[in-house]
């Protein structure tokens, strides 16, 4: 599997295909039993999550997982935990609020008391706060209202336009394929198809299996 | 099958001949070893559900106090007071475990610790009938009909019989459907709940059965010592009990017994360093938990190969 | 109860509650971050008292300095405990807890061998005299504990809500995996939590050293009350721990004055049992005990 800088790459597949596991292996939550994960020339196989964050990879975990007892602002600050440049951090907080204006209104609200869509925004904002080179996103649209999905998709594209590489895992293959440049189709841990996202979207097998006809 | 029987027979012969293999003053150690065997196995039974109670020593104390009071105040004979104390202890055990059934993990450890302390403080507080901080003295020595069990050797054999019966019953429970349920609860209480196992009921059951046998051990101890006081059931001793079980390991049925035997031997060897004993015990406990979390059990597959060469015993440890 | 006795008892309750609070917040902190309870927390308290005994009584250092010294010394003990016991047993709630039970034995014996087993160390109070209110006499030595405790609780609150590492500590308590994804080193955070817990317990012991007989076993009586407090307050909740410290402090002191110390502990246990039945997550807790 290859992820080129500045692109959006998506992994699609059924439940249990190994999408989340792949992402968790990239950010060090799991350690792969075989194979190699390279990023900017660094081998990530045995690194701890906090070291991988330092290299510039941020992870938006499945199910959002904001820090529920912390405010929106504190959640964002945690995203910037390793950064020392206070001014740049402040600018990035403003940048996040530009992406997600609703968060600015709720800056002091405890993240655990927010709606699912807003929590997703907090989680994505938190990932942005580490000024990452690459963000891996696990099911950002999961459990959200359709309108919210579109909103999230728009923001993912925005983030990518600014030069951040994105690996996107999605149940919603339609959404994922229309966002992505490249796509990999996973089945029980193996890549069974790969290619340009636009082409895969037209592929009959993919249509049948993942796009509902 | 014959291997198992011969293994049991060998262990039986060893235990039966022990009194003739050691000096008389060591009889005390052997008798205490038997109490601890019953106690540790009963504790292990409670642990199979994942509930590491920190009140088990106090629960044993309930048995000791019950039997002492039953024989002293009611004048009942020892053979009757022994099982009755077991039942009394089981009942008190139920009262202790009841408020803890909604807790898991730490809530259970700490809650059981505090409730055990509560029971112990009752003994300290009420002079009548518990004798207050000084406890009870002049507890009648054990006798069954015409047989006086005051002498160490007859008492040893009596305890050996009781220990054998108790451990056999606990073994049967462990191997039964109930024992399997206990272990299933340890593995995944939520799953057990969803397939219709009444988890609180089984947790209480394990605790109560364990309490019964702890009570038996306590009653034996009370009549052996002739005097008991609240200090006999302090939290410090609870830590020793944990050490037995941790050292032995709880994966297999015999782990706890193994731990008791190993630790008794270690304590005997280090007897000259008595005042350092807690330190030694503490180090052993930490060592086992940090380096060998499974206890001696984990080493068993290796040692089993050795044991297998002796006919029978290897079978026992499977 | 006479007015003077009442005032005296209230004052004593406040002092007692303050000591409990400085101990219990450390336990709650450790529990929040590591999901582990430290059985040897009472022994940290005992060691704090011995620091004062050693530096103040034996070496003749000024008392406030001896108390301050207890903070880094016992914090170090806390960090060693994290490194040698909690980290290797990570993920096994039971093992860490039981291993610290072993640690209590080790610390008791070592202190006993160094300064005498069961020997009570009387430490002369540096602040003689008392404050007289309506016929009640409240010793200065006791009284200073209250502001010190308030200062310590405030400092911890400031640390947790306004300092980056403190916030990271809260993040770890709420979701360690996601905290690690933000670049937070869980090991450093648990080390910090154990340092604070140890240091605070050390100060509590140092403050109580002139008031209480100092023995190697003095930690044992207090740990059970601290555990009760943490359960009543709600395991991981620091605010809950403080609240419960005051509830237990008052119950304990009043019961001791009215009846005796045995009834006092029994009342505490009874309260705990009630909480476990009615509200197992504790007064302010989110997690079931």
JSON list of C-alpha atoms in Angstrom, two decimals, chain B residues 43 50 52-54 98-118 120-122 124-126 133 234-237 239-240 242-243 246 275-283 285-286 289-290 293, chain C residues 31 35-37 39 84-85 88-89 92-110 113 220 223-224 227-228 231 235 259-263 265-267 269-270 272-273 276-281 288-289:
[
{"chain": "B", "resi": 43, "resn": "UNK", "atom": "CA", "xyz": [-9.82, -18.56, 49.40]},
{"chain": "B", "resi": 50, "resn": "UNK", "atom": "CA", "xyz": [-12.37, -12.98, 40.10]},
{"chain": "B", "resi": 52, "resn": "UNK", "atom": "CA", "xyz": [-10.22, -11.23, 45.57]},
{"chain": "B", "resi": 53, "resn": "UNK", "atom": "CA", "xyz": [-11.84, -10.67, 48.92]},
{"chain": "B", "resi": 54, "resn": "UNK", "atom": "CA", "xyz": [-9.69, -8.97, 51.52]},
{"chain": "B", "resi": 98, "resn": "UNK", "atom": "CA", "xyz": [-24.20, -8.77, 49.94]},
{"chain": "B", "resi": 99, "resn": "UNK", "atom": "CA", "xyz": [-23.34, -5.05, 49.78]},
{"chain": "B", "resi": 100, "resn": "UNK", "atom": "CA", "xyz": [-20.35, -5.87, 47.58]},
{"chain": "B", "resi": 101, "resn": "UNK", "atom": "CA", "xyz": [-22.26, -7.60, 44.79]},
{"chain": "B", "resi": 102, "resn": "UNK", "atom": "CA", "xyz": [-22.74, -4.40, 42.86]},
{"chain": "B", "resi": 103, "resn": "UNK", "atom": "CA", "xyz": [-19.01, -3.73, 42.84]},
{"chain": "B", "resi": 104, "resn": "UNK", "atom": "CA", "xyz": [-16.25, -5.21, 40.75]},
{"chain": "B", "resi": 105, "resn": "UNK", "atom": "CA", "xyz": [-12.48, -4.93, 40.91]},
{"chain": "B", "resi": 106, "resn": "UNK", "atom": "CA", "xyz": [-11.27, -2.32, 43.33]},
{"chain": "B", "resi": 107, "resn": "UNK", "atom": "CA", "xyz": [-14.62, -1.60, 44.85]},
{"chain": "B", "resi": 108, "resn": "UNK", "atom": "CA", "xyz": [-14.73, -5.24, 45.82]},
{"chain": "B", "resi": 109, "resn": "UNK", "atom": "CA", "xyz": [-11.19, -5.42, 47.20]},
{"chain": "B", "resi": 110, "resn": "UNK", "atom": "CA", "xyz": [-11.47, -2.28, 49.24]},
{"chain": "B", "resi": 111, "resn": "UNK", "atom": "CA", "xyz": [-15.08, -2.81, 50.22]},
{"chain": "B", "resi": 112, "resn": "UNK", "atom": "CA", "xyz": [-14.39, -6.32, 51.45]},
{"chain": "B", "resi": 113, "resn": "UNK", "atom": "CA", "xyz": [-11.35, -5.05, 53.34]},
{"chain": "B", "resi": 114, "resn": "UNK", "atom": "CA", "xyz": [-13.45, -2.40, 55.10]},
{"chain": "B", "resi": 115, "resn": "UNK", "atom": "CA", "xyz": [-16.35, -4.75, 55.86]},
{"chain": "B", "resi": 116, "resn": "UNK", "atom": "CA", "xyz": [-13.95, -7.33, 57.24]},
{"chain": "B", "resi": 117, "resn": "UNK", "atom": "CA", "xyz": [-12.49, -4.68, 59.48]},
{"chain": "B", "resi": 118, "resn": "UNK", "atom": "CA", "xyz": [-16.02, -3.85, 60.60]},
{"chain": "B", "resi": 120, "resn": "UNK", "atom": "CA", "xyz": [-13.24, -7.47, 63.51]},
{"chain": "B", "resi": 121, "resn": "UNK", "atom": "CA", "xyz": [-14.02, -4.23, 65.29]},
{"chain": "B", "resi": 122, "resn": "UNK", "atom": "CA", "xyz": [-17.23, -5.76, 66.61]},
{"chain": "B", "resi": 124, "resn": "UNK", "atom": "CA", "xyz": [-12.87, -5.50, 69.78]},
{"chain": "B", "resi": 125, "resn": "UNK", "atom": "CA", "xyz": [-15.80, -3.37, 70.80]},
{"chain": "B", "resi": 126, "resn": "UNK", "atom": "CA", "xyz": [-18.05, -5.84, 72.59]},
{"chain": "B", "resi": 133, "resn": "UNK", "atom": "CA", "xyz": [-9.40, -6.64, 72.59]},
{"chain": "B", "resi": 234, "resn": "UNK", "atom": "CA", "xyz": [-5.62, -8.73, 61.25]},
{"chain": "B", "resi": 235, "resn": "UNK", "atom": "CA", "xyz": [-5.14, -7.45, 57.72]},
{"chain": "B", "resi": 236, "resn": "UNK", "atom": "CA", "xyz": [-1.46, -8.37, 57.89]},
{"chain": "B", "resi": 237, "resn": "UNK", "atom": "CA", "xyz": [-2.42, -12.03, 57.93]},
{"chain": "B", "resi": 239, "resn": "UNK", "atom": "CA", "xyz": [-1.63, -10.35, 53.02]},
{"chain": "B", "resi": 240, "resn": "UNK", "atom": "CA", "xyz": [0.05, -13.65, 53.95]},
{"chain": "B", "resi": 242, "resn": "UNK", "atom": "CA", "xyz": [-2.74, -13.59, 49.41]},
{"chain": "B", "resi": 243, "resn": "UNK", "atom": "CA", "xyz": [0.92, -14.52, 49.21]},
{"chain": "B", "resi": 246, "resn": "UNK", "atom": "CA", "xyz": [-0.23, -15.74, 44.46]},
{"chain": "B", "resi": 275, "resn": "UNK", "atom": "CA", "xyz": [11.60, -10.16, 62.48]},
{"chain": "B", "resi": 276, "resn": "UNK", "atom": "CA", "xyz": [12.47, -9.84, 58.81]},
{"chain": "B", "resi": 277, "resn": "UNK", "atom": "CA", "xyz": [9.73, -12.26, 57.83]},
{"chain": "B", "resi": 278, "resn": "UNK", "atom": "CA", "xyz": [7.26, -9.63, 56.56]},
{"chain": "B", "resi": 279, "resn": "UNK", "atom": "CA", "xyz": [10.02, -8.16, 54.41]},
{"chain": "B", "resi": 280, "resn": "UNK", "atom": "CA", "xyz": [10.86, -11.53, 52.93]},
{"chain": "B", "resi": 281, "resn": "UNK", "atom": "CA", "xyz": [7.17, -12.19, 52.34]},
{"chain": "B", "resi": 282, "resn": "UNK", "atom": "CA", "xyz": [6.68, -8.78, 50.78]},
{"chain": "B", "resi": 283, "resn": "UNK", "atom": "CA", "xyz": [9.63, -9.26, 48.44]},
{"chain": "B", "resi": 285, "resn": "UNK", "atom": "CA", "xyz": [4.92, -11.29, 46.74]},
{"chain": "B", "resi": 286, "resn": "UNK", "atom": "CA", "xyz": [6.23, -8.44, 44.60]},
{"chain": "B", "resi": 289, "resn": "UNK", "atom": "CA", "xyz": [3.44, -10.49, 40.81]},
{"chain": "B", "resi": 290, "resn": "UNK", "atom": "CA", "xyz": [5.94, -8.57, 38.74]},
{"chain": "B", "resi": 293, "resn": "UNK", "atom": "CA", "xyz": [2.31, -13.28, 37.56]},
{"chain": "C", "resi": 31, "resn": "UNK", "atom": "CA", "xyz": [-6.62, 5.65, 40.58]},
{"chain": "C", "resi": 35, "resn": "UNK", "atom": "CA", "xyz": [-6.77, 2.52, 37.48]},
{"chain": "C", "resi": 36, "resn": "UNK", "atom": "CA", "xyz": [-4.68, 1.16, 40.32]},
{"chain": "C", "resi": 37, "resn": "UNK", "atom": "CA", "xyz": [-4.91, 1.74, 44.03]},
{"chain": "C", "resi": 39, "resn": "UNK", "atom": "CA", "xyz": [-2.03, -0.10, 49.24]},
{"chain": "C", "resi": 84, "resn": "UNK", "atom": "CA", "xyz": [9.20, -0.84, 39.97]},
{"chain": "C", "resi": 85, "resn": "UNK", "atom": "CA", "xyz": [5.69, -2.03, 40.75]},
{"chain": "C", "resi": 88, "resn": "UNK", "atom": "CA", "xyz": [5.58, -3.77, 35.22]},
{"chain": "C", "resi": 89, "resn": "UNK", "atom": "CA", "xyz": [2.13, -4.85, 36.40]},
{"chain": "C", "resi": 92, "resn": "UNK", "atom": "CA", "xyz": [-3.38, -6.16, 35.78]},
{"chain": "C", "resi": 93, "resn": "UNK", "atom": "CA", "xyz": [-5.37, -4.24, 38.37]},
{"chain": "C", "resi": 94, "resn": "UNK", "atom": "CA", "xyz": [-5.04, -6.93, 40.96]},
{"chain": "C", "resi": 95, "resn": "UNK", "atom": "CA", "xyz": [-1.31, -7.50, 40.66]},
{"chain": "C", "resi": 96, "resn": "UNK", "atom": "CA", "xyz": [-0.37, -3.87, 41.19]},
{"chain": "C", "resi": 97, "resn": "UNK", "atom": "CA", "xyz": [-2.60, -3.57, 44.20]},
{"chain": "C", "resi": 98, "resn": "UNK", "atom": "CA", "xyz": [-1.43, -6.79, 45.82]},
{"chain": "C", "resi": 99, "resn": "UNK", "atom": "CA", "xyz": [2.21, -5.97, 45.12]},
{"chain": "C", "resi": 100, "resn": "UNK", "atom": "CA", "xyz": [1.86, -2.70, 46.99]},
{"chain": "C", "resi": 101, "resn": "UNK", "atom": "CA", "xyz": [0.41, -4.71, 49.84]},
{"chain": "C", "resi": 102, "resn": "UNK", "atom": "CA", "xyz": [3.77, -6.49, 49.83]},
{"chain": "C", "resi": 103, "resn": "UNK", "atom": "CA", "xyz": [5.45, -3.09, 49.77]},
{"chain": "C", "resi": 104, "resn": "UNK", "atom": "CA", "xyz": [3.72, -2.11, 53.02]},
{"chain": "C", "resi": 105, "resn": "UNK", "atom": "CA", "xyz": [5.46, -5.07, 54.68]},
{"chain": "C", "resi": 106, "resn": "UNK", "atom": "CA", "xyz": [8.83, -4.08, 53.27]},
{"chain": "C", "resi": 107, "resn": "UNK", "atom": "CA", "xyz": [8.57, -0.45, 54.32]},
{"chain": "C", "resi": 108, "resn": "UNK", "atom": "CA", "xyz": [7.30, -1.34, 57.80]},
{"chain": "C", "resi": 109, "resn": "UNK", "atom": "CA", "xyz": [10.16, -3.74, 58.42]},
{"chain": "C", "resi": 110, "resn": "UNK", "atom": "CA", "xyz": [12.82, -1.40, 57.03]},
{"chain": "C", "resi": 113, "resn": "UNK", "atom": "CA", "xyz": [14.76, -2.08, 61.75]},
{"chain": "C", "resi": 220, "resn": "UNK", "atom": "CA", "xyz": [-2.20, 0.96, 58.59]},
{"chain": "C", "resi": 223, "resn": "UNK", "atom": "CA", "xyz": [-5.24, 3.61, 54.87]},
{"chain": "C", "resi": 224, "resn": "UNK", "atom": "CA", "xyz": [-8.55, 1.91, 55.57]},
{"chain": "C", "resi": 227, "resn": "UNK", "atom": "CA", "xyz": [-9.96, 3.72, 50.99]},
{"chain": "C", "resi": 228, "resn": "UNK", "atom": "CA", "xyz": [-13.41, 4.30, 52.43]},
{"chain": "C", "resi": 231, "resn": "UNK", "atom": "CA", "xyz": [-15.07, 4.76, 47.54]},
{"chain": "C", "resi": 235, "resn": "UNK", "atom": "CA", "xyz": [-12.94, 6.37, 42.92]},
{"chain": "C", "resi": 259, "resn": "UNK", "atom": "CA", "xyz": [-18.21, 7.18, 71.72]},
{"chain": "C", "resi": 260, "resn": "UNK", "atom": "CA", "xyz": [-14.78, 5.85, 70.83]},
{"chain": "C", "resi": 261, "resn": "UNK", "atom": "CA", "xyz": [-12.46, 5.36, 67.88]},
{"chain": "C", "resi": 262, "resn": "UNK", "atom": "CA", "xyz": [-13.78, 1.86, 67.19]},
{"chain": "C", "resi": 263, "resn": "UNK", "atom": "CA", "xyz": [-17.34, 3.08, 66.73]},
{"chain": "C", "resi": 265, "resn": "UNK", "atom": "CA", "xyz": [-14.34, 3.43, 62.08]},
{"chain": "C", "resi": 266, "resn": "UNK", "atom": "CA", "xyz": [-17.43, 1.24, 62.16]},
{"chain": "C", "resi": 267, "resn": "UNK", "atom": "CA", "xyz": [-19.60, 4.23, 61.27]},
{"chain": "C", "resi": 269, "resn": "UNK", "atom": "CA", "xyz": [-17.53, 1.40, 57.07]},
{"chain": "C", "resi": 270, "resn": "UNK", "atom": "CA", "xyz": [-21.30, 1.41, 57.47]},
{"chain": "C", "resi": 272, "resn": "UNK", "atom": "CA", "xyz": [-19.34, 2.99, 52.74]},
{"chain": "C", "resi": 273, "resn": "UNK", "atom": "CA", "xyz": [-21.48, -0.15, 52.63]},
{"chain": "C", "resi": 276, "resn": "UNK", "atom": "CA", "xyz": [-21.94, 0.75, 47.66]},
{"chain": "C", "resi": 277, "resn": "UNK", "atom": "CA", "xyz": [-25.49, -0.55, 47.78]},
{"chain": "C", "resi": 278, "resn": "UNK", "atom": "CA", "xyz": [-27.27, 2.68, 46.87]},
{"chain": "C", "resi": 279, "resn": "UNK", "atom": "CA", "xyz": [-24.82, 4.44, 44.56]},
{"chain": "C", "resi": 280, "resn": "UNK", "atom": "CA", "xyz": [-21.84, 2.22, 43.69]},
{"chain": "C", "resi": 281, "resn": "UNK", "atom": "CA", "xyz": [-20.15, 4.96, 41.65]},
{"chain": "C", "resi": 288, "resn": "UNK", "atom": "CA", "xyz": [-18.71, 2.17, 39.17]},
{"chain": "C", "resi": 289, "resn": "UNK", "atom": "CA", "xyz": [-16.50, 1.17, 42.05]}
]
